Tab-separated table of C-alpha atoms in Angstrom:
chain	number	residue	atom	x	y	z
A	1	GLN	CA	0.000	0.000	0.000
A	2	ALA	CA	2.815	2.403	0.873
A	3	LEU	CA	4.601	1.697	-2.395
A	4	PHE	CA	1.473	2.339	-4.457
A	5	SER	CA	0.834	5.581	-2.572
A	6	SER	CA	4.327	6.792	-3.417
A	7	LEU	CA	3.922	5.771	-7.056
A	8	GLU	CA	0.534	7.490	-7.311
A	9	GLU	CA	2.037	10.754	-6.075
A	10	GLN	CA	4.741	10.609	-8.711
A	11	LEU	CA	2.280	9.861	-11.494
A	12	GLU	CA	0.131	12.805	-10.425
A	13	THR	CA	3.074	15.156	-10.958
A	14	LEU	CA	3.054	13.976	-14.599
A	15	GLY	CA	-0.699	14.363	-14.959
A	16	VAL	CA	-1.308	10.632	-15.417
A	17	THR	CA	-2.875	7.825	-13.403
A	18	PHE	CA	-2.424	4.085	-12.943
A	19	ALA	CA	-4.425	3.671	-16.167
A	20	SER	CA	-1.462	5.173	-18.065
A	21	LEU	CA	0.963	2.473	-16.945
A	22	ILE	CA	2.176	0.143	-19.669
A	23	TYR	CA	4.571	-2.122	-17.802
A	24	ILE	CA	5.631	-2.861	-14.228
A	25	HIS	CA	8.721	-4.730	-13.112
A	26	LEU	CA	7.823	-6.050	-9.676
A	27	PHE	CA	10.844	-6.947	-7.565
A	28	ILE	CA	10.115	-8.573	-4.207
A	29	SER	CA	12.388	-9.754	-1.427
A	30	ASP	CA	10.355	-12.856	-0.543
A	31	MET	CA	8.454	-14.850	-3.165
A	32	THR	CA	6.304	-16.451	-0.461
A	33	GLN	CA	4.573	-13.053	-0.250
A	34	PHE	CA	3.568	-13.256	-3.936
A	35	GLY	CA	-0.086	-13.960	-3.119
A	36	SER	CA	-0.495	-11.274	-0.470
A	37	ILE	CA	1.213	-8.682	-2.681
A	38	ASN	CA	-1.176	-9.565	-5.512
A	39	GLU	CA	-4.135	-9.003	-3.179
A	40	VAL	CA	-3.099	-5.371	-2.768
A	41	TYR	CA	-1.877	-5.025	-6.355
A	42	LYS	CA	-5.204	-6.034	-7.919
A	43	THR	CA	-7.119	-3.306	-6.068
A	44	LYS	CA	-5.211	-0.617	-7.987
A	45	PHE	CA	-6.161	-1.620	-11.520
A	46	GLY	CA	-9.357	-2.286	-13.436
A	47	ILE	CA	-9.979	-4.796	-16.191
A	48	ASN	CA	-7.003	-3.596	-18.288
A	49	PRO	CA	-3.953	-3.716	-15.987
A	50	PRO	CA	-0.440	-3.148	-17.354
A	51	SER	CA	1.787	-6.085	-18.250
A	52	ARG	CA	4.203	-7.253	-15.582
A	53	CYS	CA	7.277	-9.268	-14.744
A	54	CYS	CA	7.918	-10.467	-11.177
A	55	VAL	CA	11.166	-11.802	-9.700
A	56	GLN	CA	12.740	-12.129	-6.258
A	57	LEU	CA	15.907	-10.217	-5.450
A	58	ASP	CA	17.753	-11.043	-2.235
A	59	SER	CA	19.662	-7.753	-2.143
A	60	LEU	CA	16.598	-5.564	-2.648
A	61	GLY	CA	16.860	-3.895	0.768
A	62	CYS	CA	13.085	-3.436	1.063
A	63	PRO	CA	9.994	-5.669	0.763
A	64	ALA	CA	9.153	-4.577	-2.804
A	65	ARG	CA	10.209	-2.241	-5.574
A	66	PHE	CA	8.589	-1.110	-8.835
A	67	ASP	CA	10.118	-0.048	-12.120
A	68	CYS	CA	7.271	1.320	-14.201
A	69	LEU	CA	6.708	2.379	-17.786
A	70	ALA	CA	3.967	4.968	-18.303
A	71	PHE	CA	2.465	6.341	-21.514
A	72	LEU	CA	1.812	10.083	-21.783
A	73	GLY	CA	-0.276	9.871	-24.954
A	74	PRO	CA	-4.020	9.372	-25.452
A	75	PRO	CA	-5.475	6.372	-23.580
A	76	SER	CA	-7.059	5.216	-26.845
A	77	GLU	CA	-3.562	4.295	-28.098
A	78	ARG	CA	-2.978	1.894	-25.210
A	79	HIS	CA	-4.297	-1.638	-25.838
A	80	VAL	CA	-3.925	-4.753	-23.698
A	81	LEU	CA	-4.273	-8.498	-24.116
A	82	HIS	CA	-5.795	-9.660	-20.832
A	83	VAL	CA	-6.816	-13.316	-21.063
A	84	GLN	CA	-8.072	-14.914	-17.847
A	85	SER	CA	-9.779	-18.006	-19.248
A	86	ILE	CA	-8.024	-21.351	-19.611
A	87	SER	CA	-6.632	-21.816	-23.106
A	88	ARG	CA	-4.210	-24.040	-25.002
A	89	TRP	CA	-2.250	-21.410	-26.907
A	90	ALA	CA	-0.672	-19.592	-23.910
A	91	PRO	CA	-1.126	-19.449	-20.130
A	92	SER	CA	-3.772	-17.216	-18.620
A	93	ASN	CA	-2.735	-14.720	-15.971
A	94	ILE	CA	-1.501	-15.972	-12.612
A	95	GLY	CA	-1.755	-12.447	-11.226
A	96	PRO	CA	-3.444	-9.073	-11.859
A	97	TYR	CA	-1.627	-8.216	-15.078
A	98	SER	CA	-2.094	-8.360	-18.859
A	99	GLN	CA	-0.175	-10.713	-21.139
A	100	ALA	CA	0.754	-7.797	-23.391
A	101	THR	CA	0.324	-4.038	-23.566
A	102	ARG	CA	0.545	-2.503	-27.024
A	103	VAL	CA	1.289	1.144	-27.785
A	104	GLY	CA	1.721	2.076	-31.428
A	105	PRO	CA	3.990	-0.450	-33.174
A	106	VAL	CA	5.472	-1.810	-29.936
A	107	ALA	CA	4.172	-4.437	-27.516
A	108	PHE	CA	5.515	-4.953	-24.001
A	109	LEU	CA	5.020	-8.607	-23.106
A	110	ALA	CA	4.506	-9.967	-19.625
A	111	GLY	CA	7.130	-12.311	-18.258
A	112	GLN	CA	6.386	-15.901	-19.269
A	113	ILE	CA	7.324	-19.044	-17.356
A	114	ALA	CA	6.952	-22.683	-18.375
A	115	LEU	CA	3.315	-23.139	-17.404
A	116	ASP	CA	1.075	-25.714	-19.012
A	117	PRO	CA	-1.754	-23.521	-20.405
A	118	ALA	CA	-4.452	-26.082	-19.597
A	119	SER	CA	-3.510	-26.780	-15.969
A	120	LEU	CA	-1.373	-23.705	-15.109
A	121	GLN	CA	1.173	-26.059	-13.550
A	122	ILE	CA	4.905	-25.828	-14.188
A	123	LYS	CA	6.093	-28.272	-16.837
A	124	HIS	CA	9.563	-29.857	-16.866
A	125	PRO	CA	10.274	-28.808	-13.235
A	126	ASN	CA	13.923	-29.910	-13.306
A	127	ASP	CA	14.792	-29.128	-16.912
A	128	PRO	CA	15.975	-25.548	-17.618
A	129	ILE	CA	16.406	-26.279	-21.342
A	130	ALA	CA	12.798	-27.449	-21.782
A	131	GLN	CA	11.532	-24.588	-19.631
A	132	THR	CA	13.461	-22.069	-21.708
A	133	ARG	CA	11.958	-23.399	-24.929
A	134	LEU	CA	8.404	-23.473	-23.539
A	135	SER	CA	8.717	-19.959	-22.083
A	136	TRP	CA	9.823	-18.639	-25.479
A	137	GLN	CA	6.947	-20.532	-27.100
A	138	HIS	CA	4.486	-18.676	-24.847
A	139	VAL	CA	6.189	-15.336	-25.572
A	140	HIS	CA	5.966	-16.030	-29.302
A	141	SER	CA	2.254	-16.945	-29.036
A	142	VAL	CA	1.430	-13.719	-27.207
A	143	ALA	CA	3.461	-11.625	-29.668
A	144	GLN	CA	1.586	-13.213	-32.567
A	145	ALA	CA	-1.761	-12.600	-30.830
A	146	VAL	CA	-1.106	-8.849	-30.607
A	147	GLN	CA	0.336	-8.783	-34.143
A	148	ARG	CA	3.790	-7.704	-33.022
A	149	PRO	CA	5.824	-10.758	-34.105
A	150	HIS	CA	9.323	-9.262	-34.246
A	151	PHE	CA	11.333	-9.193	-31.033
A	152	MET	CA	13.444	-6.164	-30.165
A	153	SER	CA	15.008	-7.318	-26.905
A	154	ALA	CA	14.428	-9.577	-23.926
A	155	PHE	CA	15.298	-10.143	-20.284
A	156	ILE	CA	15.795	-13.803	-19.412
A	157	TYR	CA	15.727	-14.491	-15.676
A	158	CYS	CA	17.476	-17.704	-14.590
A	159	ALA	CA	16.646	-19.305	-11.226
A	160	SER	CA	17.865	-22.888	-11.440
A	161	PRO	CA	19.567	-24.148	-8.250
A	162	ASN	CA	22.753	-24.660	-10.246
A	163	ARG	CA	22.394	-21.328	-12.041
A	164	PRO	CA	22.942	-22.766	-15.559
A	165	ARG	CA	22.954	-19.383	-17.258
A	166	ASP	CA	25.184	-20.689	-20.035
A	167	ILE	CA	22.729	-23.549	-20.735
A	168	ILE	CA	19.742	-21.199	-20.830
A	169	SER	CA	21.675	-18.735	-22.991
A	170	ALA	CA	22.608	-21.476	-25.461
A	171	GLU	CA	18.999	-22.662	-25.689
A	172	THR	CA	17.772	-19.088	-26.214
A	173	GLN	CA	20.312	-18.688	-29.011
A	174	SER	CA	18.917	-21.864	-30.565
A	175	VAL	CA	15.341	-20.569	-30.301
A	176	LEU	CA	16.389	-17.270	-31.897
A	177	HIS	CA	18.625	-18.821	-34.552
A	178	ASP	CA	16.867	-16.849	-37.305
A	179	SER	CA	17.387	-13.564	-35.425
A	180	PRO	CA	20.993	-13.383	-34.177
A	181	ALA	CA	20.756	-9.602	-33.684
A	182	ILE	CA	17.909	-10.101	-31.231
A	183	PHE	CA	19.947	-12.616	-29.255
A	184	ASP	CA	22.620	-9.926	-28.906
A	185	ALA	CA	19.936	-7.698	-27.340
A	186	CYS	CA	19.063	-10.317	-24.686
A	187	LEU	CA	20.152	-9.872	-21.088
A	188	PHE	CA	20.499	-12.947	-18.864
A	189	ILE	CA	19.996	-12.310	-15.153
A	190	GLU	CA	20.463	-14.794	-12.309
A	191	VAL	CA	17.865	-14.515	-9.535
A	192	PRO	CA	17.190	-16.719	-6.496
A	193	VAL	CA	13.471	-17.416	-7.026
A	194	LEU	CA	10.805	-16.951	-9.712
A	195	PRO	CA	7.008	-17.331	-9.445
A	196	ARG	CA	5.795	-20.949	-9.137
A	197	LYS	CA	9.442	-21.983	-8.584
A	198	ALA	CA	10.074	-21.717	-12.313
A	199	LEU	CA	13.660	-22.041	-13.532
A	200	VAL	CA	13.304	-19.492	-16.343
A	201	GLU	CA	11.219	-16.377	-17.025
A	202	VAL	CA	11.322	-14.587	-20.378
A	203	GLN	CA	10.224	-10.976	-20.743
A	204	ALA	CA	10.333	-9.476	-24.243
A	205	ILE	CA	9.574	-6.323	-26.211
A	206	ALA	CA	8.163	-6.892	-29.692
A	207	HIS	CA	7.546	-4.724	-32.757
A	208	GLU	CA	5.361	-5.044	-35.827
A	209	HIS	CA	8.345	-4.549	-38.167
A	210	SER	CA	11.500	-6.633	-38.366
A	211	THR	CA	13.874	-3.636	-38.618
A	212	ALA	CA	12.629	-1.770	-35.591
A	213	LEU	CA	15.622	-1.577	-33.275
A	214	THR	CA	17.359	1.791	-33.299
A	215	ILE	CA	19.484	3.121	-30.469
A	216	SER	CA	20.509	6.744	-30.211
A	217	LYS	CA	22.193	8.641	-27.395
A	218	GLY	CA	22.156	12.043	-29.032
A	219	GLU	CA	21.976	15.009	-26.668
A	220	ASN	CA	18.871	16.323	-28.418
A	221	SER	CA	16.880	13.103	-28.320
A	222	GLU	CA	13.221	13.681	-27.570
A	223	VAL	CA	12.533	12.034	-24.255
A	224	GLY	CA	9.980	12.169	-21.520
A	225	LEU	CA	10.391	12.903	-17.834
A	226	ALA	CA	12.093	10.692	-15.288
A	227	VAL	CA	11.045	10.712	-11.665
A	228	SER	CA	12.108	8.717	-8.661
A	229	ALA	CA	10.608	8.732	-5.199
A	230	THR	CA	11.627	7.265	-1.904
A	231	LEU	CA	9.046	6.629	0.772
A	232	SER	CA	10.447	6.677	4.289
A	233	SER	CA	9.522	4.164	6.939
A	234	SER	CA	5.878	4.099	7.994
A	235	GLU	CA	3.634	2.284	10.430
A	236	ALA	CA	2.811	-0.263	7.754
A	237	LEU	CA	6.480	-0.951	7.014
A	238	PRO	CA	8.461	-0.092	10.157
A	239	ALA	CA	12.126	0.703	9.697
A	240	VAL	CA	11.912	-0.056	5.992
A	241	THR	CA	12.450	2.168	2.975
A	242	THR	CA	10.214	1.536	-0.014
A	243	ALA	CA	11.179	3.016	-3.371
A	244	ALA	CA	9.184	3.691	-6.515
A	245	SER	CA	10.659	4.468	-9.914
A	246	VAL	CA	8.779	5.526	-13.025
A	247	PHE	CA	9.657	4.985	-16.664
A	248	VAL	CA	7.947	7.538	-18.909
A	249	ALA	CA	7.352	7.198	-22.639
A	250	ALA	CA	7.743	10.543	-24.343
A	251	ARG	CA	5.743	9.766	-27.457
A	252	VAL	CA	4.775	7.062	-29.923
A	253	PRO	CA	6.190	7.658	-33.409
A	254	PRO	CA	3.962	7.251	-36.466
A	255	PRO	CA	3.908	3.769	-38.051
A	256	ASN	CA	6.481	4.640	-40.723
A	257	GLU	CA	9.030	5.907	-38.195
A	258	PRO	CA	11.392	3.580	-36.281
A	259	PHE	CA	10.452	3.259	-32.632
A	260	GLY	CA	13.768	4.223	-31.079
A	261	LEU	CA	14.806	3.405	-27.552
A	262	GLU	CA	15.552	7.086	-27.074
A	263	SER	CA	11.798	7.564	-26.654
A	264	PHE	CA	12.172	6.151	-23.136
A	265	VAL	CA	14.078	7.312	-20.123
A	266	HIS	CA	14.424	5.841	-16.649
């Protein structure tokens, strides 16, 4: 509750609300609190929540932290894929988030783990290679569903007890064998625990065109505003500091213009 209050204050300074959020990275210090955190989380969003990725970080220094991406444009340009029914093509939500949030030519995809879509149980519990392939299969299915089939980049979180980052990296390279440039834009991160005790979680950004990735660090790049807030200890969280950070999208380029990473700032 304290974290959301801090985030809401920061969004108000930008003239936006929770409905403007596109993506939330949820970092928590104890994955056993996943359910109770979701109980609070779901009260803040309606039927079209932003997409999300959730991982545990031991060195977080506080119970939870957000990194958020918000859209400053018209709400009509923000579209979500929010499937809650059981399906066979990709898992339904296991929390209050959308599988994908699309703005202009770009889609921000929720983190995917190796769930069986029909039962929502983890498949291949001791096999990081099979989990990597199934997670990418789910990511691909969601990207196809929102008609943004070309990947720009991805975070791959690895939580196997033996931390086989090299194995997961090699399998990802195999999955992306037709797109070596995209593999170069993947970041592999070792974490202690993922939701449902998964070994792998894949979070990707996808585009409707195959030549979408442009990176510019020019001094005159058009960017949005970056804000960061720290909430001091409170009665709800004694002797704990809770931090909220906000990503802000400056604009969405027209369809014929590359969607450059310079449109975002942390």
